[in-house]
Coordinates of C-alpha atoms and ligand atoms in Angstrom, one line a residue:
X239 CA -38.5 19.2 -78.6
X240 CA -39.1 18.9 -75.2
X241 CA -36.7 17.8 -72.5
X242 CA -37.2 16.9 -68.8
X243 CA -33.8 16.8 -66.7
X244 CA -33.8 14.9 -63.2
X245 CA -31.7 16.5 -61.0
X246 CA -30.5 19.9 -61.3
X247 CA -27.7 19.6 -59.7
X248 CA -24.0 20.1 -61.3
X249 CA -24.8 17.7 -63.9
X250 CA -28.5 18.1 -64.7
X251 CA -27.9 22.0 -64.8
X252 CA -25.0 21.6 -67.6
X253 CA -27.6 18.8 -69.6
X254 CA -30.4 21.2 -69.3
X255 CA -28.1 24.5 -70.6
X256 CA -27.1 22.2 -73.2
X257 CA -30.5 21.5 -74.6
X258 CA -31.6 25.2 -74.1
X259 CA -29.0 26.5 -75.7
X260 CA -29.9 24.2 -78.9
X261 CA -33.7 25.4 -79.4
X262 CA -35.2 22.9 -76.5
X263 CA -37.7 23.5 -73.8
X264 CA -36.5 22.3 -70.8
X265 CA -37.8 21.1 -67.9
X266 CA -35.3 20.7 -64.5
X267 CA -36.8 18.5 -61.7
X268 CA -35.3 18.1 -58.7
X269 CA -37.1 17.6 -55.4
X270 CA -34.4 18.7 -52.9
X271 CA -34.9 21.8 -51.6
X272 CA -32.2 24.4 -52.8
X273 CA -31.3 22.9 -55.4
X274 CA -33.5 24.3 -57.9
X275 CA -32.7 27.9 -56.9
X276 CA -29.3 26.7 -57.2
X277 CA -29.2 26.0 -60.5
X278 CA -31.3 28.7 -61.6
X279 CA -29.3 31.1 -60.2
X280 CA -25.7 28.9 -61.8
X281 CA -27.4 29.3 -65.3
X282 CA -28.3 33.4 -64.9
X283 CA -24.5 33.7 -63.9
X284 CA -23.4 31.4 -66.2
X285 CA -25.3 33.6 -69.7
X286 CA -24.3 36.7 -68.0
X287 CA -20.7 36.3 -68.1
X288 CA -21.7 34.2 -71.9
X289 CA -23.1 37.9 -72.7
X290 CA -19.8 40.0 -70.9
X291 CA -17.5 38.4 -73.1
X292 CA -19.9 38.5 -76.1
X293 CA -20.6 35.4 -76.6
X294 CA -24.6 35.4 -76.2
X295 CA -26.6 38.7 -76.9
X296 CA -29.5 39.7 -74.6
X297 CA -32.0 38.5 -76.6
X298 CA -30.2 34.7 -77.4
X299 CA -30.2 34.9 -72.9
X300 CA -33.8 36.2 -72.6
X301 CA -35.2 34.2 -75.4
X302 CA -32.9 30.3 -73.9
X303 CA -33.9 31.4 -70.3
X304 CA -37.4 31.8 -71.9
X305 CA -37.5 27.9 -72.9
X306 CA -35.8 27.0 -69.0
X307 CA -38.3 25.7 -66.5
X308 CA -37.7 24.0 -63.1
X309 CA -39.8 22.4 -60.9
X310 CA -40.6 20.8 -57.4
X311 CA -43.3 19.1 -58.7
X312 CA -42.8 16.2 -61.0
X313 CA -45.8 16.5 -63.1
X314 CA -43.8 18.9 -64.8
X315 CA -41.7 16.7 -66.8
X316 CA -45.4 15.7 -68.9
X317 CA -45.0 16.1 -72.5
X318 CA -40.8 15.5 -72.6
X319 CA -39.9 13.6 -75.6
X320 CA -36.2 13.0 -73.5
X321 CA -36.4 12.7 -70.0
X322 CA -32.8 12.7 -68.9
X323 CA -31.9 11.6 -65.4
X324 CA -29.1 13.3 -63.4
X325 CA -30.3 12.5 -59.8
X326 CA -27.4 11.1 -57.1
X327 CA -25.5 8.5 -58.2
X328 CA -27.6 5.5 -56.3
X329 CA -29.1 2.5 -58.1
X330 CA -32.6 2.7 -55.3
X331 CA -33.2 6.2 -55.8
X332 CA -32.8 6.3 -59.9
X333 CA -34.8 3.2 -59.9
X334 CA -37.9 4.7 -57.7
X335 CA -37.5 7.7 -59.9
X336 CA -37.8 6.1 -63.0
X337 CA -41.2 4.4 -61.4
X338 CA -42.7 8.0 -60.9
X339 CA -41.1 9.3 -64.1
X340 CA -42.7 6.4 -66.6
X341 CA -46.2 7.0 -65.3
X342 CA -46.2 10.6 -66.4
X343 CA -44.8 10.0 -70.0
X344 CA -45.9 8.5 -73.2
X345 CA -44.7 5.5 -74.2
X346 CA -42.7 6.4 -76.6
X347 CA -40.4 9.1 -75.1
X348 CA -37.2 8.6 -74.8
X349 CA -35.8 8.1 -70.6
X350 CA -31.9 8.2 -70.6
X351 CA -29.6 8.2 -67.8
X352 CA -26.6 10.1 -67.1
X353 CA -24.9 6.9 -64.7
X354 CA -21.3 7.3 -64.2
X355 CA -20.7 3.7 -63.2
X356 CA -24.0 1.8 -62.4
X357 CA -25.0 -0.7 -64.8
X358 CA -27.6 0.2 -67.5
X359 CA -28.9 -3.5 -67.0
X360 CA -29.7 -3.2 -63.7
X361 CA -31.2 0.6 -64.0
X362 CA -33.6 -0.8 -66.6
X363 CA -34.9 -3.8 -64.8
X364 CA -38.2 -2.7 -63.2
X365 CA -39.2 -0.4 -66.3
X366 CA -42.4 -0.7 -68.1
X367 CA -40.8 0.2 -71.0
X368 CA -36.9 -0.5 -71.0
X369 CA -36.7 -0.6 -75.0
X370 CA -36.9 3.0 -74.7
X371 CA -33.9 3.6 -72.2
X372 CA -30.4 3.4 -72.4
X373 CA -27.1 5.7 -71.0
X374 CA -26.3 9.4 -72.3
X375 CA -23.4 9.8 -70.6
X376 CA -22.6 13.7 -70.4
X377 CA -18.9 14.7 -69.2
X378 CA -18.4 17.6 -66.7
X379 CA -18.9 20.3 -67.1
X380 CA -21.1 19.6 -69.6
X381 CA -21.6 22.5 -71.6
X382 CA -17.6 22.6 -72.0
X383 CA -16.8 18.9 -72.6
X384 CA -17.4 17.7 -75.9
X385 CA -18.5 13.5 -75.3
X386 CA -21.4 12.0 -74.6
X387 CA -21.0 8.5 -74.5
X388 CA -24.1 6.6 -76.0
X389 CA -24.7 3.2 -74.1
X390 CA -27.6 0.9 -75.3
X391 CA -28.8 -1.3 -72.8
X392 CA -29.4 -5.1 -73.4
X393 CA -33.2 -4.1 -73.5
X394 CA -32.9 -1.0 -75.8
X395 CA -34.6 -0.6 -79.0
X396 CA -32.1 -1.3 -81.8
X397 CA -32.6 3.1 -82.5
X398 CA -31.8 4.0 -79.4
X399 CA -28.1 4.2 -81.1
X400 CA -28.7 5.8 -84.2
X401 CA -31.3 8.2 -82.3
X402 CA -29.2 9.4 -79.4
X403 CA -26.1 9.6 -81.9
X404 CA -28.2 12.4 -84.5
X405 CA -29.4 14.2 -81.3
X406 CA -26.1 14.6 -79.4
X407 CA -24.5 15.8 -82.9
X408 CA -27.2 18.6 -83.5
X409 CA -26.3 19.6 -80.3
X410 CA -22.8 20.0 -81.0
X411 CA -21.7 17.1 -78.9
X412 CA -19.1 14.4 -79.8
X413 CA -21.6 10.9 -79.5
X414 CA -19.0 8.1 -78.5
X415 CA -21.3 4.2 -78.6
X416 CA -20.2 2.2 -75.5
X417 CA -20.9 -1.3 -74.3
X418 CA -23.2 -1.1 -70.9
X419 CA -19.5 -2.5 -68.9
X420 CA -18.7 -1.0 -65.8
X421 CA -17.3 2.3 -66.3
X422 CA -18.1 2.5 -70.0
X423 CA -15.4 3.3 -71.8
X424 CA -13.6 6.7 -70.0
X425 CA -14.5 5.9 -66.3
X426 CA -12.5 2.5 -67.3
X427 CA -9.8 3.4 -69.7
X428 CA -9.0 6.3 -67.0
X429 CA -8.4 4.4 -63.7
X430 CA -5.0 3.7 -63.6
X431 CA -4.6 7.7 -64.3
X432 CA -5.5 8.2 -61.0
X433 CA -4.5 4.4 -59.0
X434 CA -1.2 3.4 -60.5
X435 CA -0.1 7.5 -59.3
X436 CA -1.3 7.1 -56.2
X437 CA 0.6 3.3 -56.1
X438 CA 4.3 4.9 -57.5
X439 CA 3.6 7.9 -54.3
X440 CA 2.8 5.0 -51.8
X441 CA 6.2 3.1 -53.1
X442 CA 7.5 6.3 -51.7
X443 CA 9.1 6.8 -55.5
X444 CA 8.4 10.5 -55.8
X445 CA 6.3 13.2 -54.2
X446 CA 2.8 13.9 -55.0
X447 CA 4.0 17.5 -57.0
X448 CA 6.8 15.7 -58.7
X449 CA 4.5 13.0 -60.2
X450 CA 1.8 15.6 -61.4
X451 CA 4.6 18.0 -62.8
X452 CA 5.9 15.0 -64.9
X453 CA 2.3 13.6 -65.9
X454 CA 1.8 17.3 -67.2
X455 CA 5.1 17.4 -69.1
X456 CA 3.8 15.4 -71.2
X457 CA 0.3 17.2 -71.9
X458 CA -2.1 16.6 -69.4
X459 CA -3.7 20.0 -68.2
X460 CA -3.8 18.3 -64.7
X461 CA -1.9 15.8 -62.9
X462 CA -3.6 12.7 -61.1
X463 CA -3.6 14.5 -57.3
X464 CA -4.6 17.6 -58.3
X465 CA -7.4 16.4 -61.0
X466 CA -8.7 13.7 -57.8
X467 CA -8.7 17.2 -55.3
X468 CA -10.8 19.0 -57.8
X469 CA -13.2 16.0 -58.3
X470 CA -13.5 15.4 -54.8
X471 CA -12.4 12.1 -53.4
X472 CA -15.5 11.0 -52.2
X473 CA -16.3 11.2 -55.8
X474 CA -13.3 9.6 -57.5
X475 CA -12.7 6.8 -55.0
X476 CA -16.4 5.7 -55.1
X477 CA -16.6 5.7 -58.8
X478 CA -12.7 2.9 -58.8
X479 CA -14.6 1.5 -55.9
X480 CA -17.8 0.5 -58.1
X481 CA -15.9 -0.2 -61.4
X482 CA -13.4 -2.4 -59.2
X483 CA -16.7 -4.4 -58.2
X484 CA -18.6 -4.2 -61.0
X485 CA -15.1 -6.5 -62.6
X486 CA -15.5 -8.9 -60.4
X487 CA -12.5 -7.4 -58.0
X488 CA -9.6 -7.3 -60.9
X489 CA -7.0 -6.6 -59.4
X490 CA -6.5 -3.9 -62.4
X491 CA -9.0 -2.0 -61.2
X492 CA -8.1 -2.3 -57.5
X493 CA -8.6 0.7 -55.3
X494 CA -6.2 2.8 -52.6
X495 CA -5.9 2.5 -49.4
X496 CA -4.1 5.7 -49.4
X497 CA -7.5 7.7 -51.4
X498 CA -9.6 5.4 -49.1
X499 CA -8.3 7.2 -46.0
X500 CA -9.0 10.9 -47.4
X501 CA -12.5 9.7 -47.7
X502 CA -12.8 8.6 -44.4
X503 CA -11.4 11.5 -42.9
X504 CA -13.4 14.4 -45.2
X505 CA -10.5 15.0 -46.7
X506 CA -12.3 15.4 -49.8
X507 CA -9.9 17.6 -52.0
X508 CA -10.1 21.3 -53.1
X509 CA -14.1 21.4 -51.3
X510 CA -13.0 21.0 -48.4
X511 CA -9.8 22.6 -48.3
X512 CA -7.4 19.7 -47.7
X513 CA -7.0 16.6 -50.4
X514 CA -3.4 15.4 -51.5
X515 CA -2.6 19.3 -51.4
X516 CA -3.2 21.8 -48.3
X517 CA -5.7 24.3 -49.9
X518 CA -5.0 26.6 -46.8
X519 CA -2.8 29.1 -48.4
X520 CA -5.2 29.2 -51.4
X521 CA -6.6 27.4 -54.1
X522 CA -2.7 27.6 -55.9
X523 CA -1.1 25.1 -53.8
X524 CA -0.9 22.9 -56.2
X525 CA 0.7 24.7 -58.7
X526 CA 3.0 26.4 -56.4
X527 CA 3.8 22.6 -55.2
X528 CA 4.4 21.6 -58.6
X529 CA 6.7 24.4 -59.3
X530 CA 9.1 23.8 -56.6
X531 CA 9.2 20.2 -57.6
X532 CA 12.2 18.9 -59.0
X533 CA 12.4 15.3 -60.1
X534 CA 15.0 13.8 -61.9
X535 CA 14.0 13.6 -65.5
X536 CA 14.7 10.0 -66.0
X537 CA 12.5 8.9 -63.0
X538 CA 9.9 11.5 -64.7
X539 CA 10.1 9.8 -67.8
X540 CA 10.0 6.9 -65.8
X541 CA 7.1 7.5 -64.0
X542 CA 5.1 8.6 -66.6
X543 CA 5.7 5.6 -68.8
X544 CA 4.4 3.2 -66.3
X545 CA 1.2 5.3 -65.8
X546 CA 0.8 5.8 -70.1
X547 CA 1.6 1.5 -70.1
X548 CA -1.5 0.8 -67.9
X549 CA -4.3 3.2 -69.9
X550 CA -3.0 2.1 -73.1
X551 CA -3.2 -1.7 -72.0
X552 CA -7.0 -0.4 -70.5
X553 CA -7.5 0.9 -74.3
X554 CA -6.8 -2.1 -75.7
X555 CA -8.7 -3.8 -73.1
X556 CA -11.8 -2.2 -74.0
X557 CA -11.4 -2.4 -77.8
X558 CA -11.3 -6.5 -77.1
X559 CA -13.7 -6.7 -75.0
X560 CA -15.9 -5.1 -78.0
X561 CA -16.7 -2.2 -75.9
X562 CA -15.6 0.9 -78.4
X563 CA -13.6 1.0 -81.4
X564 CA -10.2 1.9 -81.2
X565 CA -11.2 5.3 -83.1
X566 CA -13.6 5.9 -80.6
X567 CA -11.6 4.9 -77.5
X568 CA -9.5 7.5 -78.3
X569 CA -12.1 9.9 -79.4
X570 CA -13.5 9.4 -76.2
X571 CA -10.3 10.2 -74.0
X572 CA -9.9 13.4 -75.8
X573 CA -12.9 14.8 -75.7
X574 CA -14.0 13.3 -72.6
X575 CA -11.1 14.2 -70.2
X576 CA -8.9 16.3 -72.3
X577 CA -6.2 13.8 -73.1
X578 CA -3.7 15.2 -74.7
X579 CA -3.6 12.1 -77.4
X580 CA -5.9 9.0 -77.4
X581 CA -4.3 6.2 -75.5
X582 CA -4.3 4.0 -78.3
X583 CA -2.0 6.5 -80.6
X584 CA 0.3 6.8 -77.9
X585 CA 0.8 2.9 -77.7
X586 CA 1.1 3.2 -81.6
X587 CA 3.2 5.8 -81.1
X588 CA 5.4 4.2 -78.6
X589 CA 5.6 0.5 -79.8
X590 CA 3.3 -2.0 -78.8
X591 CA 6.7 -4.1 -77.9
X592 CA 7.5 -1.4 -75.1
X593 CA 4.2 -1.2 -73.5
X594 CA 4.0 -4.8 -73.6
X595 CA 7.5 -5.2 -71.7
X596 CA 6.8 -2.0 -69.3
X597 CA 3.6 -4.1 -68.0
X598 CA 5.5 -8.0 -68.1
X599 CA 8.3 -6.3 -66.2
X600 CA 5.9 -4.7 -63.6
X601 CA 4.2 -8.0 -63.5
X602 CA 7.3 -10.2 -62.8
X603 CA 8.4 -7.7 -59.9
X604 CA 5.1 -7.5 -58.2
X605 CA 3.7 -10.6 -58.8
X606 CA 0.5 -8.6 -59.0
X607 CA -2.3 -9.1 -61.7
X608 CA -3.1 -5.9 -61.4
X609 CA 0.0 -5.3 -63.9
X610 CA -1.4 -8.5 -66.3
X611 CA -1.2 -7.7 -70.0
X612 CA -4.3 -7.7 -72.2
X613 CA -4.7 -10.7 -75.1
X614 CA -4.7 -7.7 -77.8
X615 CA -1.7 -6.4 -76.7
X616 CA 0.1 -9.6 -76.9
X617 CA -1.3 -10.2 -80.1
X618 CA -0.2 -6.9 -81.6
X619 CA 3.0 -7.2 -80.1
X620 CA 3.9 -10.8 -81.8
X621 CA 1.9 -9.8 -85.1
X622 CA -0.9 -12.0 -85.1
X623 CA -3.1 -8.8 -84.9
X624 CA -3.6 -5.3 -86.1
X625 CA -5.7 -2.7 -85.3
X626 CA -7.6 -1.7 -88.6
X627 CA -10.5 1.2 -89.2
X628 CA -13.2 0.6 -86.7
X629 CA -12.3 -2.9 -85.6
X630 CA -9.6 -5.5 -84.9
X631 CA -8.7 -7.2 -88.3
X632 CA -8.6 -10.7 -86.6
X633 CA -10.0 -12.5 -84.3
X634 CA -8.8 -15.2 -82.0
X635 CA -9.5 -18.7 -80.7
X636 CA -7.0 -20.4 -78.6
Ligands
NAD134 N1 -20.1 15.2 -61.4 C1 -19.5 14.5 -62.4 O1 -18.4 14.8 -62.7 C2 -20.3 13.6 -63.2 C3 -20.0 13.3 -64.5 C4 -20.7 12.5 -65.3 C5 -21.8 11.8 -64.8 N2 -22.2 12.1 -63.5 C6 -23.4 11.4 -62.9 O2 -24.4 12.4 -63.0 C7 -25.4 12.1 -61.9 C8 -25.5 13.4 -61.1 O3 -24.2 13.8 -60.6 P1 -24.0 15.3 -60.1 O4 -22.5 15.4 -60.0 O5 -24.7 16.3 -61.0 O6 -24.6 15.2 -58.7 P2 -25.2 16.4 -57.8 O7 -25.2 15.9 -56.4 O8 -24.6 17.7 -58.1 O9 -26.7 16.5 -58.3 C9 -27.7 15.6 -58.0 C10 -29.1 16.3 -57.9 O10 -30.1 15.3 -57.8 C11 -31.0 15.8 -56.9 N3 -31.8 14.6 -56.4 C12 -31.3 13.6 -55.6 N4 -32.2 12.7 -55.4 C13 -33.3 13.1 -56.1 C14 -34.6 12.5 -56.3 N5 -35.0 11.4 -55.8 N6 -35.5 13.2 -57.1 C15 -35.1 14.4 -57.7 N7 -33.9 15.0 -57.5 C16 -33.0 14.3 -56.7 C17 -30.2 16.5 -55.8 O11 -31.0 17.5 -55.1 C18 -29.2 17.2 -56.6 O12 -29.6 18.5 -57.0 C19 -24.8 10.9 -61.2 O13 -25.4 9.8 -61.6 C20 -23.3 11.0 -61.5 O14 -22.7 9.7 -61.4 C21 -21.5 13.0 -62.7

């Protein structure tokens, strides 16, 4: 099989590793200058260190860099049965690529895009052949992170699923189906991770270590600041900004003024040295933050239910709104962003009773929609609904 990947950048060079690594030929495209030597050089260093810690022999690196090609010249990509695009995240730019991209393909391969937050919709709409595209939504880094979530657009051919599901499974991947909603199902379910922190340190309630030391009691490998420093705010504020549009402005989905201002001023996070954390000692200030911290464990507690309440009422959010199961909404947090347990256990877990009166009580004091309970959690709450294998057992018509 033969795979074209637009973009080589971070993404694009994990996609296109992935596919080598499963017997592919691969074909990387990208058109800035840099960026091609870039990646070719990440992926020699990359099966170098595979082979120092044994887990790729010389000939598995000769014979996968062997099927690796990249390219300045798009005429390379003839031939792909995938073309997978991993360009800037910019609705213009994929959509002119596409133009260029459809011309030098046959009909019948496959284009898929690797959109964080633009709608599939509207990335399909000037395609001669949208039937054959839909979303293959990778995780980063790629090779590491087990999802993909699969995202049929409304114009996709009814095997785009089923197709995109067998491929991402022979290539060790976790396929996840999604509904083409803003934010799909991770870049939704996860947003109040990263806001409703940032909202409990604006309230002045604890200090950005003390709310990412009590986040990670609890499991999470990283706490909200220092996961949004690594990203890179420019990165993590744009992507709430979009969803929070894409929504129609929910107030659930609302953005900070607080991340805002670390955009505007390039303080971007680990990259450029200065984020929530002062990277100016070294790349351990966070930990070394977190370790001094010492919050009181009832407001930890305390804190951390209030952030857990708002993802698990997103879960159940997205299993209404017929985006994912509830199986696969929690599939998809775990392998997608290393939860430590799907949001939709915890709530099980915990009692839908107590998530429903953390988020009414947040709700009354604020005022603020942003807190406003999901149907399916009022439902499961009073009874009228449970959450059976791969659907809701009821449905409802007020
Ligand atoms: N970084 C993440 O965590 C992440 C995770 C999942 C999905 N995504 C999505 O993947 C896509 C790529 O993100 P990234 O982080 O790899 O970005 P990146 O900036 O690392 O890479 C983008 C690459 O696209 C190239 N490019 C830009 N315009 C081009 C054009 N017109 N033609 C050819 N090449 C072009 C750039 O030279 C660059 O190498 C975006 O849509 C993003 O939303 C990112």
């Amino acid at each position: 099989m033969k795979v074209a990947v637009l973009g080589a950048g971070a993404m694009g060079t994990g996609i296109g590793q992935v596919a080598a690594q499963n017997s592919c030929q691969v074909v990387y495209y990208d058109s800035f200058p840099g960026a091609i030597d870039r990646s070719k050089s990440s992926i020699e260093k990359i099966f170098s260190r595979l082979v120092e810690k044994g887990r790729m022999s010389d000939d598995e690196r000769a014979s996968t860099l062997a099927l690796m090609k990249w390219s300045k010249d798009i005429s390379a990509i003839k031939g792909a049965d995938i073309v997978i695009e991993a360009v800037i995240e910019n609705l213009e730019v994929k959509k002119a690529l596409y133009a260029e991209a459809e011309a030098l393909i046959a009909e019948d391969s496959w284009l898929c895009t690797n959109t964080s937050s633009l709608s599939i919709a509207a990335l399909s709409s000037e395609l001669r052949h949208p039937q054959r595209f839909g979303g293959l939504h990778f995780f980063n880094p790629a090779p590491l992170m087990p999802l993909v979530e699969i995202v049929p657009g409304i114009q996709s051919n009814d095997d785009f699923a089923d197709t995109m599901e067998a491929l991402m499974a022979s290539w060790g991947k976790v396929p996840v189906l999604a509904k083409d909603t803003p934010g799909f199902i991770v870049n939704k379910v996860a947003r109040p991770f990263y806001s409703e922190a940032i909202k409990l340190y604006e309230e002045g309630v604890a200090s950005v270590a003390e709310i990412d030391a009590a986040v990670k009691s609890i499991g999470f490998r990283m706490g909200p600041f220092e996961l949004t420093d690594l990203i890179g705010h420019d990165v993590n504020y744009t992507v709430t900004e979009t969803v929070w549009g894409q929504f129609f402005y929910d107030p659930r989905f609302r953005p900070s003024i607080t991340q805002k201002r670390l955009k505007e001023a390039g303080l971007l996070g680990r990259k450029t040295g200065r984020g929530f954390y002062n990277y100016a000692s070294g790349m351990n200030a966070a930990a070394e933050a977190q370790n001094e911290a010492e919050i009181d464990p009832m407001l930890g507690e305390k804190i951390v239910e209030r952030i857990l309440c708002l993802i698990i009422n997103e879960a159940l959010d997205a299993v209404w709104q017929g985006i994912a199961s509830p199986e696969n909404v929690d599939l998809a947090m775990t392998k997608g962003v290393n939860y430590p347990k799907g949001p939709i256990q915890w709530g099980r877990e915990m009692g839908w009773d107590q998530v429903l009166e953390t988020l009414n009580r947040c709700h009354k004091h604020y005022g603020d929609d942003r807190y406003r309970p999901c149907p399916l959690l009022r439902h499961l709450n009073s009874g009228n609904a449970e959450l059976g294998e791969g659907q809701l057992t009821d449905n409802f018509m007020v």
